[in-house]
Each structure stands twice: as C-alpha cells, then as structure tokens.
Amino acid sequence: MATARLDYVAPWWTYWLHNFPHFNFFFQTVDSTFKPEEASYQQSLIILACVGAVGLGVSLLVLAVYLVCLCCCRRDIDEDTKRPDTCCVTWVAIITGLIICSAVGVGFYGNSETNDGVYQMNYSLYNANRTLGNINNLVAGSLGNVETGLKQHLERLDEIFSTRPDYLQALRFMQLMVNNVIRELTVLPDINKTNFDLAAIADQTAFIEYYRWLIYLLLLILDLVICLAMCLGMAKHSQYLLITIMGFVILSLILSWASLGVDTATAVGISDFCVSPDKFIVNHTKDFLSADVAHYYLFCSPNLPNPFQQSLTTCQRSLTTMQIQIQGLLQFSVRVFPTAERDLLGIQRLLNSTEFSLHKLTALLDCRGLHKDYLDALMGVCYDGVEGLLYLSLFSLLAACALSAMLCVIFRVWTLMGSREKEYDDIDEEDPFNPQARRISYNPRRSNTHSFCSYTTSLGSQASLHPPPQSTSSVTSPPEYMNQSMLFGGTPRYENVPLIGRGSPPPSYSPSMRATYLSMTDAQIRHFGTDFQV
C-alpha cells in the first residue's frame, strides 16, 4: 500500500528574507542563491550584518545631539519652584521599562524557538547519520562475506571435486553468482564521506547553538537587571548607581545592535538555503552521489524509480540461485565426498547471513526513512529556526531603541539631581525657616547658664549637696514613671541626671532632682544665679 508523500513548502518569511537586496563591498548586486563558498555571497551577508553597526552609529549620534541640547538649551528652573517638574521624565522611564520588559519576553520566546529548531535539525541529522552508518556497515559486511568467506570455501571445494566435472561445473556457476553479488554491491554508493560530513555538521551546529543560546540568555537577564536597577536609582536619587547603570546600558546597547546585525545576516542566509534546498544539496553531493540517487531521496516521489532496485534484485536472485546449488550438492555429493560437507555448510551459513543483511539493506535504502529525516531537518531550521531568529531580531531592535531612550532619561535625571543640589546649596542660612539654621541657632541668655553637671564637677561631687531627708514611702516606692521605665528595659538611674548639652530644660524633674534644687544654699544661689530656682 503506497503511503502519501510528504512535501516541503518553504514558509512565506523565508521568501521575504530571500528577496532582501544582496550587495558586495562595491555595492554591486549579487545573486541571492545560497552559495556560501563564494566570496561575493559572503560579502553580501557581511553587508547585512553591518546594519547593526549603522543602527549603533545612529543611536550614538541621536544621544550626542540630545546631550548637547540638554546641556546648552536647558531651561532655568524658576526660583520659586522648589521641585522641578519630573512628570515627563517619569512617564518616559515607565514606558521605556515596559518596552524593555516586552522585548525581553519576545526574546525569550525567540531564543526558545531557535533552540528547538536547531535541536530538531540536529536530531534529524543524527538519525540520518545512523541510517547511513548502518547501510555502510551492511554493505561492507556483505562484501566481506562474499569476497573472503565464499571464495575460500569454493576454492577448497574445487580441490575436493577435482575428479567430478559435473560438480566442478556447479562450482563455476556459483563463482559466477558470487561475482554478480560483488559487482552489484560495489555499485551501491560509497557513503563513508556522507556519514562523516553529517556527523561533523551536527556536532559543529550543536556547539555553536549552545553558546548562542547562553549568550542570549545572559543578554536577556542583563536587560531585566538594568530595568530594576534603573527603577532603584530613580527612587534613591543615587548618582553613583546611575553612573553604573549608564555603563551597563551602553554595553547592552552595543550588544543589542550587534545581535540585530548577526541575526539578520543569519536569517537571510538560512532563508536563501530554505527557498531551494534541493538544488544546493544536489550540487554539493555530486562528487559521491549521482543525480538520480540524490533526487530519489530528496523528493521520494512514486514516479521516481529506486536506483538501487535492480542491484538489490540481482543480488537477491544470485543468492537464491546459490542456495539451490548448495542444497543439491549437500544432497548428492556428501555421500561421495564426506569432507566437502563442512565447506558446503559454511557456504550455506554465509548465504543465509548475506541474504538477511540484504533484506535489512533493502529496507534502509528505501527513500521514506531518509526523506523523513530530511523533511524534519528542513522544518526545524526553516520554520522554527528562522522564526526564532526573526523574534530575536525584533527583541534586539526594541531593546536597542528602548535603551537609547533610557540613556536620555538618565541624562535628564542627572541634570535634575544637579539642579536640586544647587537649590540646596543656595539656601540662606539666616532664613528662620531653614532647618539647618534652626539647628545651629542658640539663645544668648541660655549660653551663660551653668548646667547641673558643671556644678557637681566644680564642687567635687553631687554628694556635696545636702538634700532634705526623704520619707520612707518615697524611698521604698519609686515613682510610677520610673516603674514604667524599668518595665521597658530602661535604666531609671539616668532619670536623675539632667539632659547635658541641651539649651532647654528637661521636660520634667524627678522628686529627687526637685529636692536637690530646693536644698541649694544661699552661696550656691549667688554662684549660679536664679537659673535653677523653681
């Protein structure tokens, strides 16, 4: 029962990318056919990669113009305005952050799609490599059995049957069949070179893809960290943090434009291949595969005959004929030549093994298995791979534009912070509403007031004061505020010490302090004045 043929149709975006203009270094039009070995085609891809460098130059030029305008044409802040209007800067920063977060989401999706496409292509290449390796092993094994094993047995039988011409005639016929098998197996293509090429391509692609995926992952994380750090820097008004963010933004801007150029050139090159992959493969396999064999596996059409069918049929018929001849010799010659039985049974085992290998070889040489691997590889690289590269290009473009706007926001925030510091420096210290002026102001009368500690220091100790005797109740039961202080872990003994270094009196006095002040003598009053009298 015939199975439906699987067809490959290139997606529309590959045709769109394939129609991109291709120019060499002299700006001459180049054929867009995929020819990676030609210098002119390589130059066209390099020109496409330079799109990122052009975008970076334009971004830096715009930033330079904005910075010059910001420095030379900045409006002076109104003297009555203590806080400049930052609404526009805030909204631009918010929109920029949202664009970067959206671009990062697109980048994660594109990175995953590209990785999936490359993985599918490598998986198909490894499957095709395994199939070709099995074909090569079966062909080599069958040739070895026929060329060495069968010929050795036939030479010994030729010596044994030397006296029987009829048996020698059967051996000559079998030798003819052996030569037919050897000739037809030799006609099969030498796929050793194909096997090596597929394995090398798959390994190299996997190596490059791993580092590409890792670099993009780090770039996406860097953009997210920049957004978070930008929000923190604007909230904290930290100039050092803004300087650090500025350096990372410039680094990410350069990487974004570079990735845009590399993604564009890669997507265009792969699209040139995906538009006409059959032509490229036929041209690069003509050294070891004929055109009919290549077309048979690339198209796998029922209208195309199997180029190996005739060889496989000839081998199968030759092996069947030899099986019949061996059965006849075993039946009639063993009774006359008993020593020939060992060689005849050895030939029979080799024929059975070769016939089994031939059946497996027939199944492996069918176009459906290799054609499915070929289609899976094309689907992976031309659908998921190129689509992922387009999303990565969109991410790079959005991130580069948003990062350029973020640099403008950083420059503007820097100028606003400088203006605010200048306003603080211009504050009059004589202003009675200035908090700093209130902190350094003092009372002239209070400057001559002696503290209680100065009195205790001059007289030697606080014990020189003679307070009146207290009642028992006042000694045994401390005041209520002292109990509360002890409840919350305080040290109530400090409540008896006046507040040192304060221009104003303490808010309240304990009974012991009040009693000490009341017990001052006339000499002490004359020494300190009336400042401590209650």
Coordinates of C-alpha atoms in Angstrom, one line a residue, residues 54-433:
V54 CA 24.7 51.5 11.3
G55 CA 22.0 51.4 13.9
L56 CA 24.5 51.8 16.7
G57 CA 26.0 54.8 14.9
V58 CA 22.6 56.4 14.5
S59 CA 21.8 55.8 18.2
L60 CA 25.0 57.3 19.4
L61 CA 24.5 60.3 17.1
V62 CA 21.0 60.9 18.5
L63 CA 22.3 60.6 22.0
A64 CA 25.1 63.0 21.3
V65 CA 22.6 65.6 19.9
Y66 CA 20.3 65.2 22.8
L67 CA 23.1 65.6 25.3
V68 CA 24.3 68.8 23.6
C69 CA 20.7 70.2 23.6
L70 CA 20.3 69.2 27.2
C71 CA 23.5 71.0 28.2
C72 CA 23.1 74.1 26.1
C73 CA 19.4 74.7 25.8
R74 CA 18.2 73.6 29.2
R75 CA 15.6 76.0 30.7
D76 CA 16.5 77.6 34.0
I77 CA 14.3 76.4 36.9
D78 CA 12.0 79.0 38.3
E79 CA 13.4 80.5 41.6
D80 CA 10.0 80.0 43.3
T81 CA 9.8 76.3 42.3
K82 CA 11.5 74.2 44.9
R83 CA 10.8 71.0 43.0
P84 CA 11.2 70.8 39.2
D85 CA 8.5 69.1 37.1
T86 CA 9.6 65.4 36.6
C87 CA 6.3 64.0 35.3
C88 CA 7.5 63.7 31.7
V89 CA 10.7 62.0 32.8
T90 CA 8.8 59.6 35.0
W91 CA 6.4 58.6 32.2
V92 CA 9.2 58.1 29.7
A93 CA 11.1 55.9 32.2
I94 CA 7.9 53.8 32.8
I95 CA 7.2 53.4 29.1
T96 CA 10.9 52.5 28.4
G97 CA 10.8 49.9 31.2
L98 CA 7.6 48.4 29.8
I99 CA 9.1 48.3 26.3
I100 CA 12.2 46.5 27.5
C101 CA 10.2 44.0 29.5
S102 CA 8.1 43.3 26.5
A103 CA 11.2 42.9 24.3
V104 CA 12.7 40.5 26.9
G105 CA 9.6 38.4 26.7
V106 CA 9.8 38.3 22.9
G107 CA 13.5 37.5 23.2
F108 CA 12.9 34.5 25.5
Y109 CA 10.3 33.1 23.0
G110 CA 12.6 33.7 20.0
N111 CA 15.5 32.1 21.8
S112 CA 13.5 29.1 22.7
E113 CA 12.1 28.7 19.2
T114 CA 15.6 28.9 17.6
N115 CA 16.9 26.4 20.1
D116 CA 14.0 24.0 19.3
G117 CA 14.5 24.3 15.6
V118 CA 18.3 23.7 15.8
Y119 CA 17.7 20.7 18.1
Q120 CA 15.2 19.2 15.7
M121 CA 17.6 19.7 12.8
N122 CA 20.5 18.0 14.8
Y123 CA 18.2 15.2 15.8
S124 CA 17.3 14.5 12.2
L125 CA 20.9 14.7 11.1
Y126 CA 21.9 12.2 13.7
N127 CA 19.1 9.9 12.7
A128 CA 20.2 10.1 9.0
N129 CA 23.8 9.6 10.1
R130 CA 22.8 6.5 12.0
T131 CA 20.9 5.2 8.9
L132 CA 23.7 5.8 6.6
G133 CA 26.1 4.2 9.0
N134 CA 24.0 1.1 9.2
I135 CA 23.8 1.0 5.4
N136 CA 27.6 1.3 5.2
N137 CA 28.1 -1.5 7.7
L138 CA 25.7 -3.8 6.0
V139 CA 27.3 -3.2 2.6
A140 CA 30.8 -3.7 4.0
G141 CA 29.8 -6.8 5.9
S142 CA 28.1 -8.4 2.9
L143 CA 31.1 -7.7 0.7
G144 CA 33.4 -9.2 3.3
N145 CA 31.3 -12.4 3.5
V146 CA 31.2 -12.8 -0.3
E147 CA 34.7 -11.8 -1.2
T148 CA 36.6 -13.7 1.6
G149 CA 34.3 -16.4 3.1
L150 CA 32.6 -17.7 -0.1
K151 CA 35.7 -17.6 -2.2
Q152 CA 37.7 -19.6 0.4
H153 CA 35.1 -22.3 0.6
L154 CA 34.7 -22.5 -3.2
E155 CA 38.5 -22.9 -3.6
R156 CA 38.6 -25.8 -1.2
L157 CA 35.6 -27.4 -2.8
D158 CA 37.2 -27.0 -6.2
E159 CA 40.1 -29.2 -4.9
I160 CA 37.8 -31.8 -3.4
F161 CA 35.6 -32.1 -6.5
S162 CA 38.5 -32.1 -8.9
T163 CA 37.6 -35.6 -10.1
R164 CA 33.9 -34.8 -10.8
P165 CA 33.4 -32.4 -13.7
D166 CA 29.6 -32.1 -13.0
Y167 CA 30.3 -30.8 -9.5
L168 CA 33.0 -28.5 -10.8
Q169 CA 30.5 -27.1 -13.3
A170 CA 28.2 -26.3 -10.4
L171 CA 31.0 -24.6 -8.6
R172 CA 31.8 -22.5 -11.6
F173 CA 28.2 -21.4 -11.8
M174 CA 28.3 -20.4 -8.1
Q175 CA 31.5 -18.5 -8.7
L176 CA 29.7 -16.5 -11.4
M177 CA 26.9 -15.7 -8.9
V178 CA 29.4 -14.5 -6.4
N179 CA 31.0 -12.2 -8.9
N180 CA 27.5 -10.8 -9.7
V181 CA 26.8 -10.1 -6.0
I182 CA 30.2 -8.4 -5.6
R183 CA 29.6 -6.3 -8.6
E184 CA 26.1 -5.2 -7.6
L185 CA 27.2 -4.4 -4.0
T186 CA 30.0 -2.3 -5.3
V187 CA 27.6 -0.3 -7.4
L188 CA 25.9 1.0 -4.2
P189 CA 27.2 4.5 -3.3
D190 CA 30.1 5.0 -1.0
I191 CA 28.6 6.7 1.9
N192 CA 31.6 6.9 4.2
K193 CA 32.1 10.5 3.2
T194 CA 28.5 11.4 3.6
N195 CA 28.5 9.8 7.1
F196 CA 31.5 11.9 8.2
D197 CA 30.0 15.1 6.8
L198 CA 26.7 14.7 8.5
A199 CA 28.2 14.0 11.9
A200 CA 30.6 16.9 11.6
I201 CA 27.8 19.3 10.7
A202 CA 25.6 18.1 13.6
D203 CA 28.4 18.4 16.1
Q204 CA 29.5 21.8 15.0
T205 CA 26.0 23.2 14.9
A206 CA 25.3 21.9 18.4
F207 CA 28.4 23.5 19.7
I208 CA 27.6 26.9 18.2
E209 CA 23.9 26.7 19.2
Y210 CA 24.8 26.1 22.9
Y211 CA 26.9 29.2 23.2
R212 CA 24.4 31.3 21.1
W213 CA 21.6 30.3 23.5
L214 CA 23.7 31.0 26.5
I215 CA 24.8 34.5 25.3
Y216 CA 21.2 35.5 24.5
L217 CA 20.1 34.2 27.9
L218 CA 22.7 36.4 29.6
L219 CA 21.7 39.4 27.5
L220 CA 18.1 39.0 28.4
I221 CA 18.9 38.8 32.1
L222 CA 21.1 41.8 31.8
D223 CA 18.3 43.9 30.3
L224 CA 16.0 42.9 33.1
V225 CA 18.6 43.8 35.8
I226 CA 19.1 47.1 34.1
C227 CA 15.3 47.9 34.3
L228 CA 15.3 47.0 38.0
A229 CA 18.4 49.0 38.7
M230 CA 17.0 52.0 36.8
C231 CA 13.9 52.0 39.0
L232 CA 16.0 51.7 42.1
G233 CA 18.4 54.5 41.0
M234 CA 15.5 56.9 40.3
A235 CA 13.8 56.1 43.6
K236 CA 17.0 56.5 45.7
H237 CA 18.3 59.5 43.7
S238 CA 21.7 57.9 43.7
Q239 CA 24.2 59.4 41.2
Y240 CA 26.7 56.6 41.7
L241 CA 24.0 54.0 40.9
L242 CA 23.0 56.0 37.8
I243 CA 26.6 56.0 36.6
T244 CA 26.8 52.2 37.0
I245 CA 23.5 51.8 35.2
M246 CA 24.7 54.1 32.4
G247 CA 27.8 51.9 31.8
F248 CA 25.7 48.7 31.6
V249 CA 23.1 50.4 29.4
I250 CA 25.8 51.4 26.9
L251 CA 27.2 47.8 27.0
S252 CA 23.7 46.3 26.4
L253 CA 23.0 48.8 23.6
I254 CA 26.2 47.7 21.8
L255 CA 25.3 44.1 22.2
S256 CA 21.7 44.6 21.1
W257 CA 22.7 46.3 17.8
A258 CA 25.4 43.7 17.2
S259 CA 22.9 40.8 17.8
L260 CA 20.5 42.5 15.4
G261 CA 23.1 42.5 12.6
V262 CA 24.2 38.9 13.3
D263 CA 20.5 37.7 13.4
T264 CA 19.6 39.5 10.2
A265 CA 22.5 38.1 8.3
T266 CA 22.0 34.6 9.7
A267 CA 18.2 34.7 8.9
V268 CA 18.8 35.9 5.4
G269 CA 21.5 33.2 4.7
I270 CA 19.3 30.4 6.1
S271 CA 16.3 31.7 4.1
D272 CA 18.4 31.6 0.9
F273 CA 19.0 27.9 1.6
C274 CA 15.4 27.1 2.6
V275 CA 14.0 28.6 -0.6
S276 CA 15.8 26.0 -2.7
P277 CA 17.5 23.4 -0.5
D278 CA 17.3 20.6 -3.1
K279 CA 19.5 22.4 -5.6
F280 CA 22.2 23.1 -3.1
I281 CA 22.3 19.5 -1.8
V282 CA 22.5 18.1 -5.3
N283 CA 25.3 20.4 -6.3
H284 CA 27.3 19.5 -3.1
T285 CA 26.8 15.8 -3.3
K286 CA 27.6 15.2 -6.9
D287 CA 31.1 14.0 -6.1
F288 CA 29.9 10.9 -4.4
L289 CA 26.2 10.6 -5.3
S290 CA 24.7 10.6 -8.7
A291 CA 21.8 13.0 -9.5
D292 CA 19.2 10.3 -9.7
V293 CA 20.1 9.0 -6.3
A294 CA 20.0 12.5 -4.8
H295 CA 16.7 13.2 -6.4
Y296 CA 15.3 9.9 -5.2
Y297 CA 16.0 10.7 -1.5
L298 CA 15.2 14.4 -1.7
F299 CA 11.8 14.1 -3.4
C300 CA 10.9 10.4 -2.7
S301 CA 8.2 10.5 -5.4
P302 CA 6.4 7.4 -6.5
N303 CA 7.2 8.4 -10.1
L304 CA 10.9 8.2 -9.4
P305 CA 12.3 4.6 -9.6
N306 CA 14.6 3.3 -6.9
P307 CA 18.1 3.5 -8.3
F308 CA 19.2 0.5 -6.2
Q309 CA 16.3 -1.8 -7.0
Q310 CA 18.0 -3.5 -9.9
S311 CA 21.2 -4.1 -8.0
L312 CA 19.3 -5.4 -5.0
T313 CA 17.2 -7.7 -7.1
T314 CA 20.2 -9.1 -8.9
C315 CA 21.9 -9.8 -5.5
Q316 CA 18.8 -11.5 -4.2
R317 CA 18.4 -13.7 -7.3
S318 CA 22.1 -14.7 -7.2
L319 CA 21.9 -15.6 -3.5
T320 CA 18.8 -17.7 -4.1
T321 CA 20.4 -19.5 -7.0
M322 CA 23.5 -20.3 -4.9
Q323 CA 21.2 -21.6 -2.1
I324 CA 19.6 -24.0 -4.6
Q325 CA 23.0 -25.2 -5.9
I326 CA 24.3 -25.8 -2.3
Q327 CA 21.1 -27.8 -1.4
G328 CA 21.8 -30.0 -4.4
L329 CA 25.4 -30.5 -3.6
L330 CA 24.6 -31.4 0.0
Q331 CA 22.1 -33.9 -1.2
F332 CA 24.2 -35.8 -3.7
S333 CA 27.9 -35.0 -3.1
V334 CA 28.3 -35.6 0.6
R335 CA 27.8 -39.4 0.2
V336 CA 30.7 -39.5 -2.3
F337 CA 32.9 -36.7 -0.7
P338 CA 32.2 -36.5 3.1
T339 CA 35.0 -33.9 3.5
A340 CA 33.0 -31.4 1.4
E341 CA 30.2 -31.2 3.9
R342 CA 32.0 -28.8 6.2
D343 CA 32.6 -26.3 3.4
L344 CA 29.1 -26.7 2.0
L345 CA 27.5 -26.0 5.3
G346 CA 29.9 -23.0 5.7
I347 CA 28.7 -21.6 2.4
Q348 CA 25.1 -22.1 3.4
R349 CA 25.6 -20.1 6.6
L350 CA 27.3 -17.3 4.8
L351 CA 24.5 -17.2 2.2
N352 CA 21.8 -17.1 4.9
S353 CA 23.7 -14.2 6.7
T354 CA 24.2 -12.3 3.5
E355 CA 20.6 -12.7 2.5
F356 CA 19.4 -11.4 5.9
S357 CA 21.7 -8.4 5.6
L358 CA 20.4 -7.8 2.1
H359 CA 16.8 -7.7 3.4
K360 CA 17.8 -5.1 6.0
L361 CA 19.7 -3.2 3.4
T362 CA 16.7 -3.1 1.1
A363 CA 14.6 -1.6 3.9
L364 CA 17.3 1.0 4.8
L365 CA 17.8 2.1 1.2
D366 CA 14.1 2.9 0.8
C367 CA 13.7 6.6 0.5
R368 CA 11.0 7.1 3.1
G369 CA 13.2 6.9 6.1
L370 CA 15.9 9.3 5.0
H371 CA 13.4 11.6 3.3
K372 CA 11.5 12.0 6.6
D373 CA 14.7 12.9 8.4
Y374 CA 15.4 15.4 5.6
L375 CA 12.0 17.0 6.0
D376 CA 12.3 17.1 9.7
A377 CA 15.6 18.9 9.5
L378 CA 14.1 21.4 7.0
M379 CA 11.1 22.0 9.2
G380 CA 13.3 22.6 12.2
V381 CA 15.7 25.1 10.6
C382 CA 13.4 26.8 8.2
Y383 CA 10.3 27.1 10.3
D384 CA 11.2 27.2 14.0
G385 CA 14.8 28.3 13.4
V386 CA 14.2 31.3 11.1
E387 CA 11.0 32.3 13.0
G388 CA 13.0 32.3 16.2
L389 CA 15.7 34.5 14.6
L390 CA 13.0 36.9 13.5
Y391 CA 11.7 37.2 17.0
L392 CA 15.3 37.7 18.3
S393 CA 15.8 40.4 15.7
L394 CA 12.6 42.1 16.9
F395 CA 13.9 41.9 20.5
S396 CA 17.2 43.4 19.6
L397 CA 15.6 46.3 17.7
L398 CA 13.1 47.1 20.6
A399 CA 15.8 46.7 23.2
A400 CA 18.2 49.0 21.3
C401 CA 15.6 51.7 20.9
A402 CA 14.4 51.4 24.5
L403 CA 17.9 51.5 25.8
S404 CA 18.7 54.6 23.8
A405 CA 15.6 56.3 25.4
M406 CA 16.7 55.1 28.8
L407 CA 20.1 56.8 28.3
C408 CA 18.2 60.0 27.5
V409 CA 16.2 59.6 30.7
I410 CA 19.4 59.0 32.7
F411 CA 20.9 62.2 31.3
R412 CA 17.7 64.2 32.2
V413 CA 17.6 62.7 35.7
W414 CA 21.2 63.6 36.2
T415 CA 20.6 67.2 35.4
L416 CA 17.5 67.3 37.7
M417 CA 19.5 65.9 40.5
G418 CA 22.3 68.5 39.9
S419 CA 19.7 71.3 39.9
R420 CA 18.2 70.0 43.2
E421 CA 21.7 70.0 44.8
K422 CA 22.3 73.5 43.5
E423 CA 19.0 74.7 45.1
Y424 CA 20.0 73.2 48.5
D425 CA 23.4 75.0 48.2
D426 CA 21.7 78.3 47.6
I427 CA 19.6 78.2 50.8
D428 CA 20.2 81.2 53.0
E429 CA 21.5 80.2 56.5
E430 CA 19.8 83.2 58.0
D431 CA 16.4 82.0 56.9
P432 CA 14.4 81.3 60.0
F433 CA 12.5 78.6 58.2

